[in-house]
PDB file of C-alpha atoms and ligand atoms in Angstrom:
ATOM      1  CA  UNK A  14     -12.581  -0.162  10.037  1.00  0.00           C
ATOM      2  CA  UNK A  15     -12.600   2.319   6.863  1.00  0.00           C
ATOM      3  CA  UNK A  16     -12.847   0.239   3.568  1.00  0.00           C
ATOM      4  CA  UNK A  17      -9.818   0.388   1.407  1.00  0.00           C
ATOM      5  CA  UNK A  18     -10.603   0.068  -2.076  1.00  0.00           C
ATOM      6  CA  UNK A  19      -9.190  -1.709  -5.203  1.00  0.00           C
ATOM      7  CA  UNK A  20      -9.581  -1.012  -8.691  1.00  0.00           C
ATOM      8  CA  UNK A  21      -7.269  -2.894 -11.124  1.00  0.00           C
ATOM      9  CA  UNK A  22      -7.276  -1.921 -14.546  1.00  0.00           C
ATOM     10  CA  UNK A  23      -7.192  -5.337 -17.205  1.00  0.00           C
ATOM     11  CA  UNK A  24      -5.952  -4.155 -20.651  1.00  0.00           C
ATOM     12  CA  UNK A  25      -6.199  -7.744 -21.935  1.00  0.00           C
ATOM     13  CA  UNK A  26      -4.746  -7.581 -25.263  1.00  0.00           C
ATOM     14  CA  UNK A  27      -4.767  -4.314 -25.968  1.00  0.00           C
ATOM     15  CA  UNK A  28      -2.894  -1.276 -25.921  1.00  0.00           C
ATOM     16  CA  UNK A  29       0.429  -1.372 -27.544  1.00  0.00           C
ATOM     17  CA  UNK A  30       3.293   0.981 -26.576  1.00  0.00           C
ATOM     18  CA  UNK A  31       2.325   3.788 -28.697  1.00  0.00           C
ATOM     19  CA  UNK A  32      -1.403   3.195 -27.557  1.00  0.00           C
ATOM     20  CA  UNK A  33      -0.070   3.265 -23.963  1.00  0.00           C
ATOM     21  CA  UNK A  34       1.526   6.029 -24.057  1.00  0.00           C
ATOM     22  CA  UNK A  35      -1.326   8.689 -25.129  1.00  0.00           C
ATOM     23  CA  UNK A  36      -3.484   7.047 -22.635  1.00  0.00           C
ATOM     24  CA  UNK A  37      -1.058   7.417 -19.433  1.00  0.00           C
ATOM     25  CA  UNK A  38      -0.211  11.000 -21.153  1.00  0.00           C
ATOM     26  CA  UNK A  39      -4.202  11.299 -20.128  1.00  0.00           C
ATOM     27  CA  UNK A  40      -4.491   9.341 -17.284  1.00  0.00           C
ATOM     28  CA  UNK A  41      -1.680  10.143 -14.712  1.00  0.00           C
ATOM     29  CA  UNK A  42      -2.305  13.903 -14.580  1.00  0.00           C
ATOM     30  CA  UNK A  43      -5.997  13.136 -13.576  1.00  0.00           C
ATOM     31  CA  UNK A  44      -5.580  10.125 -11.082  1.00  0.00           C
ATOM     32  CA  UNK A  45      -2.923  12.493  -9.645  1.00  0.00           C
ATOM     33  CA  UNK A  46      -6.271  14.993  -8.396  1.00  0.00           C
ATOM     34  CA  UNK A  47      -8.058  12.018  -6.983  1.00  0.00           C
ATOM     35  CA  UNK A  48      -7.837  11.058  -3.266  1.00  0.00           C
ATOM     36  CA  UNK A  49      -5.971   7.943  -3.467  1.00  0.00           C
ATOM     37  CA  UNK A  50      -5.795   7.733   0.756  1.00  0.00           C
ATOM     38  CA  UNK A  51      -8.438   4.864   0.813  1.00  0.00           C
ATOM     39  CA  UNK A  52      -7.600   3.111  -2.943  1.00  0.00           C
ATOM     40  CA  UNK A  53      -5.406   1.201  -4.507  1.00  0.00           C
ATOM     41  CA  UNK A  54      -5.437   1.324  -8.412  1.00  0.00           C
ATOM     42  CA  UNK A  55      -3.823  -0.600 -10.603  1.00  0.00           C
ATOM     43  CA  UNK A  56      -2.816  -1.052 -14.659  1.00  0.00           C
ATOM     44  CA  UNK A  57      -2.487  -5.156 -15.944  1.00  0.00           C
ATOM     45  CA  UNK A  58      -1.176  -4.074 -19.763  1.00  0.00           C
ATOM     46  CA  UNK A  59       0.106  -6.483 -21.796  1.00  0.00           C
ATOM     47  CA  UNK A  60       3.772  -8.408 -21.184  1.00  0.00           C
ATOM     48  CA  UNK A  61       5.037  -6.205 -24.354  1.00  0.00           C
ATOM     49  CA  UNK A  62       3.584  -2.873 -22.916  1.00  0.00           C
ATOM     50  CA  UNK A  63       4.862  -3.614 -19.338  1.00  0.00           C
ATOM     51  CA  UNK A  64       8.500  -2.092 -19.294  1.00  0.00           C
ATOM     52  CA  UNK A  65       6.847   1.282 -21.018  1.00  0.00           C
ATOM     53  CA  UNK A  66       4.460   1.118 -18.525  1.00  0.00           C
ATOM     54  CA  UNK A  67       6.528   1.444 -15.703  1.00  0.00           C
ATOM     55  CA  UNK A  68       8.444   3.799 -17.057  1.00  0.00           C
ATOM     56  CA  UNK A  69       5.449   6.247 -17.602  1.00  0.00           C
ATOM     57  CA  UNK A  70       4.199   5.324 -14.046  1.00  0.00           C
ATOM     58  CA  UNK A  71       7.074   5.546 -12.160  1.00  0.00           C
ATOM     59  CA  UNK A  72       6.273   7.959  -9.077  1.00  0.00           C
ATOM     60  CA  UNK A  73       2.977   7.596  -9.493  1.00  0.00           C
ATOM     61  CA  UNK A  74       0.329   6.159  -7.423  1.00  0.00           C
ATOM     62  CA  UNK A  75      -0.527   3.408 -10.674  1.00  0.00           C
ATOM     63  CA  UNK A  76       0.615   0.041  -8.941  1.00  0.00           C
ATOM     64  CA  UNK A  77       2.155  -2.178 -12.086  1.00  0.00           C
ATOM     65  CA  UNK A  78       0.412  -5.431 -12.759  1.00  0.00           C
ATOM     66  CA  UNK A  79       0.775  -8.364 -15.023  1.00  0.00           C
ATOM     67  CA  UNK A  80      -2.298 -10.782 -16.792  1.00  0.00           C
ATOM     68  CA  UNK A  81      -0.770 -14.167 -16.067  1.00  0.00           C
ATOM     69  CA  UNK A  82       3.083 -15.448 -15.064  1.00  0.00           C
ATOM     70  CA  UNK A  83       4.342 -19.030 -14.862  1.00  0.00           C
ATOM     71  CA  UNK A  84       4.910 -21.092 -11.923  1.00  0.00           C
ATOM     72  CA  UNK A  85       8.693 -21.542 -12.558  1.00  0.00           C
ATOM     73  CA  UNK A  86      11.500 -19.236 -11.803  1.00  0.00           C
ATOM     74  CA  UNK A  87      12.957 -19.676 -15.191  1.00  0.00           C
ATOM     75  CA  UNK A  88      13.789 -22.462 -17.093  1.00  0.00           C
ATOM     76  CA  UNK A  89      12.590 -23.993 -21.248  1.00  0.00           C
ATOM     77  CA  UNK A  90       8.827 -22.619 -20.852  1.00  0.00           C
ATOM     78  CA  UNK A  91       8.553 -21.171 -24.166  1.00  0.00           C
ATOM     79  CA  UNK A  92       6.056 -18.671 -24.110  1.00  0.00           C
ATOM     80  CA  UNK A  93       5.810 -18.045 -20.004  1.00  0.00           C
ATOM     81  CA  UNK A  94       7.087 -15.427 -18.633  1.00  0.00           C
ATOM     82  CA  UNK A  95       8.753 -16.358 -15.157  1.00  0.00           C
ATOM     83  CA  UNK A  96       7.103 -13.710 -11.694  1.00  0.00           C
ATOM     84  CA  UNK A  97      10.760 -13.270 -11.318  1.00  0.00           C
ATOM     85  CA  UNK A  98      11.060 -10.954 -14.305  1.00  0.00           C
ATOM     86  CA  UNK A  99       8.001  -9.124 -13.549  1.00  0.00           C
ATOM     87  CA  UNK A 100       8.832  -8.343 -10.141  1.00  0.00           C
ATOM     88  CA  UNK A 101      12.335  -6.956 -11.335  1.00  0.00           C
ATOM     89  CA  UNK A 102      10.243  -4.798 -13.510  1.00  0.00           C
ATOM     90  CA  UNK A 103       8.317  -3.324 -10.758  1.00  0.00           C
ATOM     91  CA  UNK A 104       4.967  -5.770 -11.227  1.00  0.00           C
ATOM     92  CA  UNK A 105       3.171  -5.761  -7.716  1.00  0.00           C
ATOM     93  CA  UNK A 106       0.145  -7.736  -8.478  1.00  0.00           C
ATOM     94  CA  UNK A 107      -0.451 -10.525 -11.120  1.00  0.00           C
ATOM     95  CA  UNK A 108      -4.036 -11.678 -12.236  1.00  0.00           C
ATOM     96  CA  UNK A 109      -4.368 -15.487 -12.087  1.00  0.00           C
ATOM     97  CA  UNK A 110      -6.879 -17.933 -13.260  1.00  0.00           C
ATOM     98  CA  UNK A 111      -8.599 -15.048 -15.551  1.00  0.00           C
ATOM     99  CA  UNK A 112     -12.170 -16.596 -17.184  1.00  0.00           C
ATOM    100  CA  UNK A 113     -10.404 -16.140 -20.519  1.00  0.00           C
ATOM    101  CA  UNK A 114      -7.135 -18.339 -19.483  1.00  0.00           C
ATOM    102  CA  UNK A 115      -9.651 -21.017 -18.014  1.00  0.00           C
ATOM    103  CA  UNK A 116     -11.986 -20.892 -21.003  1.00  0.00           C
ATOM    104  CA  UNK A 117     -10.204 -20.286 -24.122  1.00  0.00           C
ATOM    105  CA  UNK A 118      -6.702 -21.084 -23.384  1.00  0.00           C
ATOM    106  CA  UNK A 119      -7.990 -24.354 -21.199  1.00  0.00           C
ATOM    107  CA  UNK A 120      -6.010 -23.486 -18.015  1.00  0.00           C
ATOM    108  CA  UNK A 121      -7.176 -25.628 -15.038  1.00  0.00           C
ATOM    109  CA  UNK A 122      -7.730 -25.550 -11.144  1.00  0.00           C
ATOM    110  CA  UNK A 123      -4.171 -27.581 -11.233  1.00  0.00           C
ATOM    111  CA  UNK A 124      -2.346 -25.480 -13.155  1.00  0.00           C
ATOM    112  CA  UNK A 125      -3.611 -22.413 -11.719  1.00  0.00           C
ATOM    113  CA  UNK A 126      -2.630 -23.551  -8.045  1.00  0.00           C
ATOM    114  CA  UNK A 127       1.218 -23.805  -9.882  1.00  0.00           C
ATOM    115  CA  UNK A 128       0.739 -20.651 -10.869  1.00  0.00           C
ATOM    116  CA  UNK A 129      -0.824 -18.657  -7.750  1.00  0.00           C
ATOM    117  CA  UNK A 130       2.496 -20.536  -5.444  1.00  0.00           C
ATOM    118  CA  UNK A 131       4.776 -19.521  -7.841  1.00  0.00           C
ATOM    119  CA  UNK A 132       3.465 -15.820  -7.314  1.00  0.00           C
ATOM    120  CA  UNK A 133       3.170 -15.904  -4.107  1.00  0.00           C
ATOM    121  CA  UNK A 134       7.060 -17.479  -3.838  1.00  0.00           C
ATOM    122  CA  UNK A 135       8.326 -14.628  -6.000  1.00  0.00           C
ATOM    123  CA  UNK A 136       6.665 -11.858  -3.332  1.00  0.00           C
ATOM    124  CA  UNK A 137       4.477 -10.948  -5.784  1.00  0.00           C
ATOM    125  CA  UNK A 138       0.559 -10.733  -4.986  1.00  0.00           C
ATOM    126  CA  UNK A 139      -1.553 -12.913  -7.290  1.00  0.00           C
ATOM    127  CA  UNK A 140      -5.453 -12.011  -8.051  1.00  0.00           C
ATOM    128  CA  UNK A 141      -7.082 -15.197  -7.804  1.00  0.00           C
ATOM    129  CA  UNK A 142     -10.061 -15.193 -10.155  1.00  0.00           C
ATOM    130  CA  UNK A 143     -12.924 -17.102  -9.751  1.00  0.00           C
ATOM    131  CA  UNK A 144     -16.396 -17.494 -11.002  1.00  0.00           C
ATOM    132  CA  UNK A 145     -19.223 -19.953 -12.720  1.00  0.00           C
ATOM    133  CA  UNK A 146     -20.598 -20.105 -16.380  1.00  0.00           C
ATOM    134  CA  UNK A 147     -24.049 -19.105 -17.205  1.00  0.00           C
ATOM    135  CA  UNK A 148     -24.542 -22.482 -17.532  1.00  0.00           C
ATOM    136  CA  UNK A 149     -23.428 -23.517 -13.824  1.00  0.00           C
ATOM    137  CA  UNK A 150     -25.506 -20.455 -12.595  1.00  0.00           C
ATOM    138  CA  UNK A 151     -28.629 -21.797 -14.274  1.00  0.00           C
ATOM    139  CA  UNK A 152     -28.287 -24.674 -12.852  1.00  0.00           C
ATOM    140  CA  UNK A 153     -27.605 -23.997  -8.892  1.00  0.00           C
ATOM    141  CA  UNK A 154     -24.081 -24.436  -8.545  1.00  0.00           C
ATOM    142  CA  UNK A 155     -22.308 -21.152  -8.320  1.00  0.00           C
ATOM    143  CA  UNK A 156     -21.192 -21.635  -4.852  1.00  0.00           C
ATOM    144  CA  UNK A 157     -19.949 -24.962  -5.565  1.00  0.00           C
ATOM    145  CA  UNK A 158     -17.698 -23.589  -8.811  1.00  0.00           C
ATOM    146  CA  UNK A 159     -16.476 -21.122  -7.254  1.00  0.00           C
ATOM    147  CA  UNK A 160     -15.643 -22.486  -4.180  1.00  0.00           C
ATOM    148  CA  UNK A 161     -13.364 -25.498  -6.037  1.00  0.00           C
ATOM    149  CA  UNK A 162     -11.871 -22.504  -7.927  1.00  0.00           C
ATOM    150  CA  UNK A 163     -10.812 -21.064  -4.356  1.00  0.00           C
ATOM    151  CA  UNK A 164     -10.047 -23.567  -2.490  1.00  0.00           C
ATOM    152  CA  UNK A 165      -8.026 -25.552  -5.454  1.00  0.00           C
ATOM    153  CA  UNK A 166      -6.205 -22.486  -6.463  1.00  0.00           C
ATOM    154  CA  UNK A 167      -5.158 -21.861  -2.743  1.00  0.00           C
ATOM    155  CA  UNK A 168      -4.209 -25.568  -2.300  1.00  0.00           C
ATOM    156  CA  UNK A 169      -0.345 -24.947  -2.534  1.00  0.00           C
ATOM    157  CA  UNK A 170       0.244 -22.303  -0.499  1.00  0.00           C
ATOM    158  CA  UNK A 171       2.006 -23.243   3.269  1.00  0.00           C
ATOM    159  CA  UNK A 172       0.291 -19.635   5.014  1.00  0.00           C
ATOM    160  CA  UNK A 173      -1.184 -16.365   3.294  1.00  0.00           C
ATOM    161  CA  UNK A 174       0.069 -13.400   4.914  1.00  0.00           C
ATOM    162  CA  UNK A 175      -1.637  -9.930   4.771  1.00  0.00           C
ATOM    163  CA  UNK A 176      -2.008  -8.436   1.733  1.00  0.00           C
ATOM    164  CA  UNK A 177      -0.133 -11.018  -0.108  1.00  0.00           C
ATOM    165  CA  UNK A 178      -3.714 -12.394  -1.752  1.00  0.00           C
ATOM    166  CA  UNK A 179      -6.311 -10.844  -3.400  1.00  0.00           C
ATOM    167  CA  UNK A 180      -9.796 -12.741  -4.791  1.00  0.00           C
ATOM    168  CA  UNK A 181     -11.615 -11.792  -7.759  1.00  0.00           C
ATOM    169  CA  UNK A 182     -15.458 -12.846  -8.349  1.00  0.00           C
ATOM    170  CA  UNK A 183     -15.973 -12.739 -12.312  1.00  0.00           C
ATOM    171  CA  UNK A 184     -18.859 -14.519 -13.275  1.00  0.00           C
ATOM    172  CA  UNK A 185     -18.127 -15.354 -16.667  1.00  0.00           C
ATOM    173  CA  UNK A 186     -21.388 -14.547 -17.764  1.00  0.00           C
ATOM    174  CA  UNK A 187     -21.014 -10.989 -16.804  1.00  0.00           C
ATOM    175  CA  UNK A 188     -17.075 -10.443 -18.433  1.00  0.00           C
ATOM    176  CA  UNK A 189     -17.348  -8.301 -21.708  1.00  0.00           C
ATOM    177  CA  UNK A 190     -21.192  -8.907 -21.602  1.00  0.00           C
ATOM    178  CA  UNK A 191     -22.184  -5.334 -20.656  1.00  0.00           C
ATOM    179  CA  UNK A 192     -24.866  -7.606 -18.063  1.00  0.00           C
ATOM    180  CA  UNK A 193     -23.026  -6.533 -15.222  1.00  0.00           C
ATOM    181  CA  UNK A 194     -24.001  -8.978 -11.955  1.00  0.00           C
ATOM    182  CA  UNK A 195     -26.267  -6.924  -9.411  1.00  0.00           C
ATOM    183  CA  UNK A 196     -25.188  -5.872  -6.099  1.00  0.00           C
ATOM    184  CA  UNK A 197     -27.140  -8.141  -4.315  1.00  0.00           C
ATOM    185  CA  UNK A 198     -25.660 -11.361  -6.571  1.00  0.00           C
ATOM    186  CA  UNK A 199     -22.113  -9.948  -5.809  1.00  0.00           C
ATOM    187  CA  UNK A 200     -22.236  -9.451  -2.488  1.00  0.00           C
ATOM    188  CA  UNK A 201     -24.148 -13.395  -2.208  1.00  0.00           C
ATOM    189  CA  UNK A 202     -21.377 -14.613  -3.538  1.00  0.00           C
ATOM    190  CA  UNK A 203     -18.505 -12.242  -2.006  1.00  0.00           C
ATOM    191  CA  UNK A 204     -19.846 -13.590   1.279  1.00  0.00           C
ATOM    192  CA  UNK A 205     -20.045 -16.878   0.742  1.00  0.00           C
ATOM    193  CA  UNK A 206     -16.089 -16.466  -0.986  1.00  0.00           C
ATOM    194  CA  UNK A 207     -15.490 -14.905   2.896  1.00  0.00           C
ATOM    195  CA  UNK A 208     -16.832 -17.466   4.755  1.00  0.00           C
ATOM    196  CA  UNK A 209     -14.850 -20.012   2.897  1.00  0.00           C
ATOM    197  CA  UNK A 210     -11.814 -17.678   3.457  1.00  0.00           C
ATOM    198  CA  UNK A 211     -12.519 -17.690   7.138  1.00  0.00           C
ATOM    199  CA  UNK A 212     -12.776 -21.568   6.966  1.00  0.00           C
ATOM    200  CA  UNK A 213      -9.558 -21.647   5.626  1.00  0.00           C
ATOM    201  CA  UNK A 214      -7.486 -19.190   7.321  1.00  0.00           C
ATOM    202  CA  UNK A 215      -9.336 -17.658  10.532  1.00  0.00           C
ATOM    203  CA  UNK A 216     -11.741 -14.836  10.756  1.00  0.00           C
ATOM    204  CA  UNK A 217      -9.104 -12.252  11.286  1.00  0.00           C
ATOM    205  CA  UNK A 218      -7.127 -13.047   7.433  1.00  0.00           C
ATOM    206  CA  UNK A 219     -10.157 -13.670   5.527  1.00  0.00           C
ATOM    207  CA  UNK A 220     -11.426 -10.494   6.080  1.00  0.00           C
ATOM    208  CA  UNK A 221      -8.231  -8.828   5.455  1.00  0.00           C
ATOM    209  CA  UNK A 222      -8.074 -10.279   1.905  1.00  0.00           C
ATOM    210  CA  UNK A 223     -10.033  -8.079  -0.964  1.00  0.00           C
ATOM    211  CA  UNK A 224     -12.609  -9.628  -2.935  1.00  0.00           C
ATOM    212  CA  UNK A 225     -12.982  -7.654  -5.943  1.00  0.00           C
ATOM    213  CA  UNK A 226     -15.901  -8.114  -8.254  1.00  0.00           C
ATOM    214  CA  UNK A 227     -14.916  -8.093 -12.112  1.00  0.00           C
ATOM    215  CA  UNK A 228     -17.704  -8.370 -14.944  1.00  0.00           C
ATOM    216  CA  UNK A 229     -19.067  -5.383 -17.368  1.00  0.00           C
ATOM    217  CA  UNK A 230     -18.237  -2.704 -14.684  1.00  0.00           C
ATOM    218  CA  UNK A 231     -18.864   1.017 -15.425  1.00  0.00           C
ATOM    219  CA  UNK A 232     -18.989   4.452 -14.383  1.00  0.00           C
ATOM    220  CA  UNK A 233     -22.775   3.572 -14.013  1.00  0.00           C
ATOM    221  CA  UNK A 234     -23.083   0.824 -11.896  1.00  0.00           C
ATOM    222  CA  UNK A 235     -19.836   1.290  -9.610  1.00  0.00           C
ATOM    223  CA  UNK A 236     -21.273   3.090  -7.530  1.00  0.00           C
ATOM    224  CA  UNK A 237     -23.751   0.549  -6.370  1.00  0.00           C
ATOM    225  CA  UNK A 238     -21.545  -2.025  -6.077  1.00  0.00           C
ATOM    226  CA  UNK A 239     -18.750  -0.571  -3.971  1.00  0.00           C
ATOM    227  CA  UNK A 240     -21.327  -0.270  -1.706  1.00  0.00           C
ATOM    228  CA  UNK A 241     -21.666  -3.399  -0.846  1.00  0.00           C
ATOM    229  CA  UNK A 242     -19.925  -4.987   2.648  1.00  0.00           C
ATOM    230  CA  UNK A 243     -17.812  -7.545   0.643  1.00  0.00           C
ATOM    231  CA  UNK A 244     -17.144  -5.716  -2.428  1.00  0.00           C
ATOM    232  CA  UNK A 245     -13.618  -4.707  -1.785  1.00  0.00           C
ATOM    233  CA  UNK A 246     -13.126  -3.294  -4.926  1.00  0.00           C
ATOM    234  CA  UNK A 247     -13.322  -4.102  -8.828  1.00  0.00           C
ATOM    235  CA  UNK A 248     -11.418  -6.003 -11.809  1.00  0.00           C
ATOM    236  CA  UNK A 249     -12.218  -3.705 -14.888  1.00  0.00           C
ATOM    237  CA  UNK A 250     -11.545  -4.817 -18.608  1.00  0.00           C
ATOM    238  CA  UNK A 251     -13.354  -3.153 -21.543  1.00  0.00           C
ATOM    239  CA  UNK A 252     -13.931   0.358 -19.348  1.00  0.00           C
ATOM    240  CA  UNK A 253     -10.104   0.453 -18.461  1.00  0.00           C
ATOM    241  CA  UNK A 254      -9.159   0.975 -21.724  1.00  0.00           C
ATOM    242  CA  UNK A 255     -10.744   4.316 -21.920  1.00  0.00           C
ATOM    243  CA  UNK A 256      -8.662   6.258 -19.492  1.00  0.00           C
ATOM    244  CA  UNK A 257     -11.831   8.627 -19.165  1.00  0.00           C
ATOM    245  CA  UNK A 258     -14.330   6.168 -18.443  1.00  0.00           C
ATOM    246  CA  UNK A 259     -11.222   4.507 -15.549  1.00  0.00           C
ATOM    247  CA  UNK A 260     -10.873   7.453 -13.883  1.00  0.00           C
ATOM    248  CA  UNK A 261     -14.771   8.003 -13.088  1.00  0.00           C
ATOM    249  CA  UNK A 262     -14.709   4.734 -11.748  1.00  0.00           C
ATOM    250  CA  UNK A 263     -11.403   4.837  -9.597  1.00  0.00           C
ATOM    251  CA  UNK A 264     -13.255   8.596  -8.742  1.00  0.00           C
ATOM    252  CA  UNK A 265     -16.132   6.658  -7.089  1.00  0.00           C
ATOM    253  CA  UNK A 266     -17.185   7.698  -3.369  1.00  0.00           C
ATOM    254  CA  UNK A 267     -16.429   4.775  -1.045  1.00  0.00           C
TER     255      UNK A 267
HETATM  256  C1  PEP B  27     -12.205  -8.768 -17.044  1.00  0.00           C
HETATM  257  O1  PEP B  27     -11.710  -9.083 -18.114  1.00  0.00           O
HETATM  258  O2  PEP B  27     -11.620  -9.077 -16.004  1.00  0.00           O
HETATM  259  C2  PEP B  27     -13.468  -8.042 -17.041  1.00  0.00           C
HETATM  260  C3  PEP B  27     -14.096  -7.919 -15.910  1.00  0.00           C
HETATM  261  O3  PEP B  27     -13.902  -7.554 -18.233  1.00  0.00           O
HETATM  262  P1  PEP B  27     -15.135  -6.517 -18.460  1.00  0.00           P
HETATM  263  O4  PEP B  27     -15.007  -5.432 -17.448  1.00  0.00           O
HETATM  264  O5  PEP B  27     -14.942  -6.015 -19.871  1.00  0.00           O
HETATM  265  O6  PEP B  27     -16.384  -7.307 -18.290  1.00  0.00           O
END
């Protein structure tokens, strides 16, 4: 069966209204030319740039998409912002268990399995991110990391239907490093993540779900790492922000 490809777009804390604007005023027209029958490509701005956002992309083929939500429908959770809200502003996909949230902002495996159900509840799809420190790596347990990070973060959901999940492999070494992982370690691990998937929910599912690969991607190296049998597509910070340097890599040959 013909790949279908994700790129999703993670603005992290940048990009402002103003800042959005000029770069969807560049953007849209181009990602307009490119055949979008085999991709899927998404935008993650911040929670304050979101409403402009979809305004700007409305009609387009740009699939809205959030950097975190909370696992309650509403409720006192000052600071959260309930998957609710971002569904009713047109927020398809919402990035979970990011390396930053896990590492800075000391989110665990328990609250990120909240999280991903409360999603999931609110029909929107979360992007389950996963992967070891340099640390971990150096020391042989990769697999084992990342495979707590899957199968804890899954924990609370009853059934996964298709295309309600995605998976994201960001080493953490790799994110913002400009060392992207090679193919090879990508697809080792993207493999292994499928296997587990299979474990877990049949043969059939797990190879229905993407596994994206996130970590210092560029127009440079995409191309090698689409490639791959498991790579199902990429998570993109620092080159998403240039709307440029995006577009060459949604423009990739799959
Ligand atoms: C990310 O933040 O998800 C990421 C992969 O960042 P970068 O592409 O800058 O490494």
């Amino acid at each position: 069966m013909a790949k279908i490809a994700y790129f999703i777009g993670n603005w992290k804390m940048n990009h402002g209204i103003s800042e959005a604007r000029s770069y969807f005023e560049r953007f849209l027209p181009e990602i307009s030319k490119v055949d979008l029958s085999r991709k899927v490509v998404g935008i993650a701005p911040p929670f304050t740039s979101l409403a402009f956002a979809r305004k700007l992309t409305e009609g387009s083929p740009v699939k809205l998409c959030a950097q975190n939500a909370c696992f309650a429908e509403k409720g006192a959770y000052t600071g959260e912002v309930s998957p609710l809200m971002l569904k009713e502003l047109g927020v398809e996909y919402v990035i979970l268990g990011h390396s930053e949230r896990r590492h800075i902002f000391g989110e665990t495996n328990e609250l990120i399995k909240k999280r991903v159900k409360g999603v999931y509840q609110a029909g929107l799809t979360p992007i389950l991110c996963v992967g070891e420190t340099l640390e971990e790596r150096r020391l042989g347990n990769t697999f084992l990391v990342v495979s707590e990070q899957l199968k804890q973060g899954l924990s609370e959901l009853e059934k996964v239907e298709e295309g309600r999940l995605i998976i994201a492999y960001e080493p953490v070494w790799a994110i913002g490093t400009g060392v992207n992982a090679t193919p090879e370690q990508a697809e080792e691990v993207h493999s292994f993540l499928r296997d587990l998937l299979a474990s877990m929910y049949g043969k059939e599912l797990a190879q229905a779900i993407p596994i994206l690969y996130g970590g210092s991607v560029t127009p440079e190296n995409i191309a090698d790492l689409i490639k791959e049998p498991n790579v199902d597509g990429v998570l993109v910070g620092g080159a998403s922000l240039d709307p440029e340097k995006f577009l060459k890599i949604v423009s990739v040959a799959i």
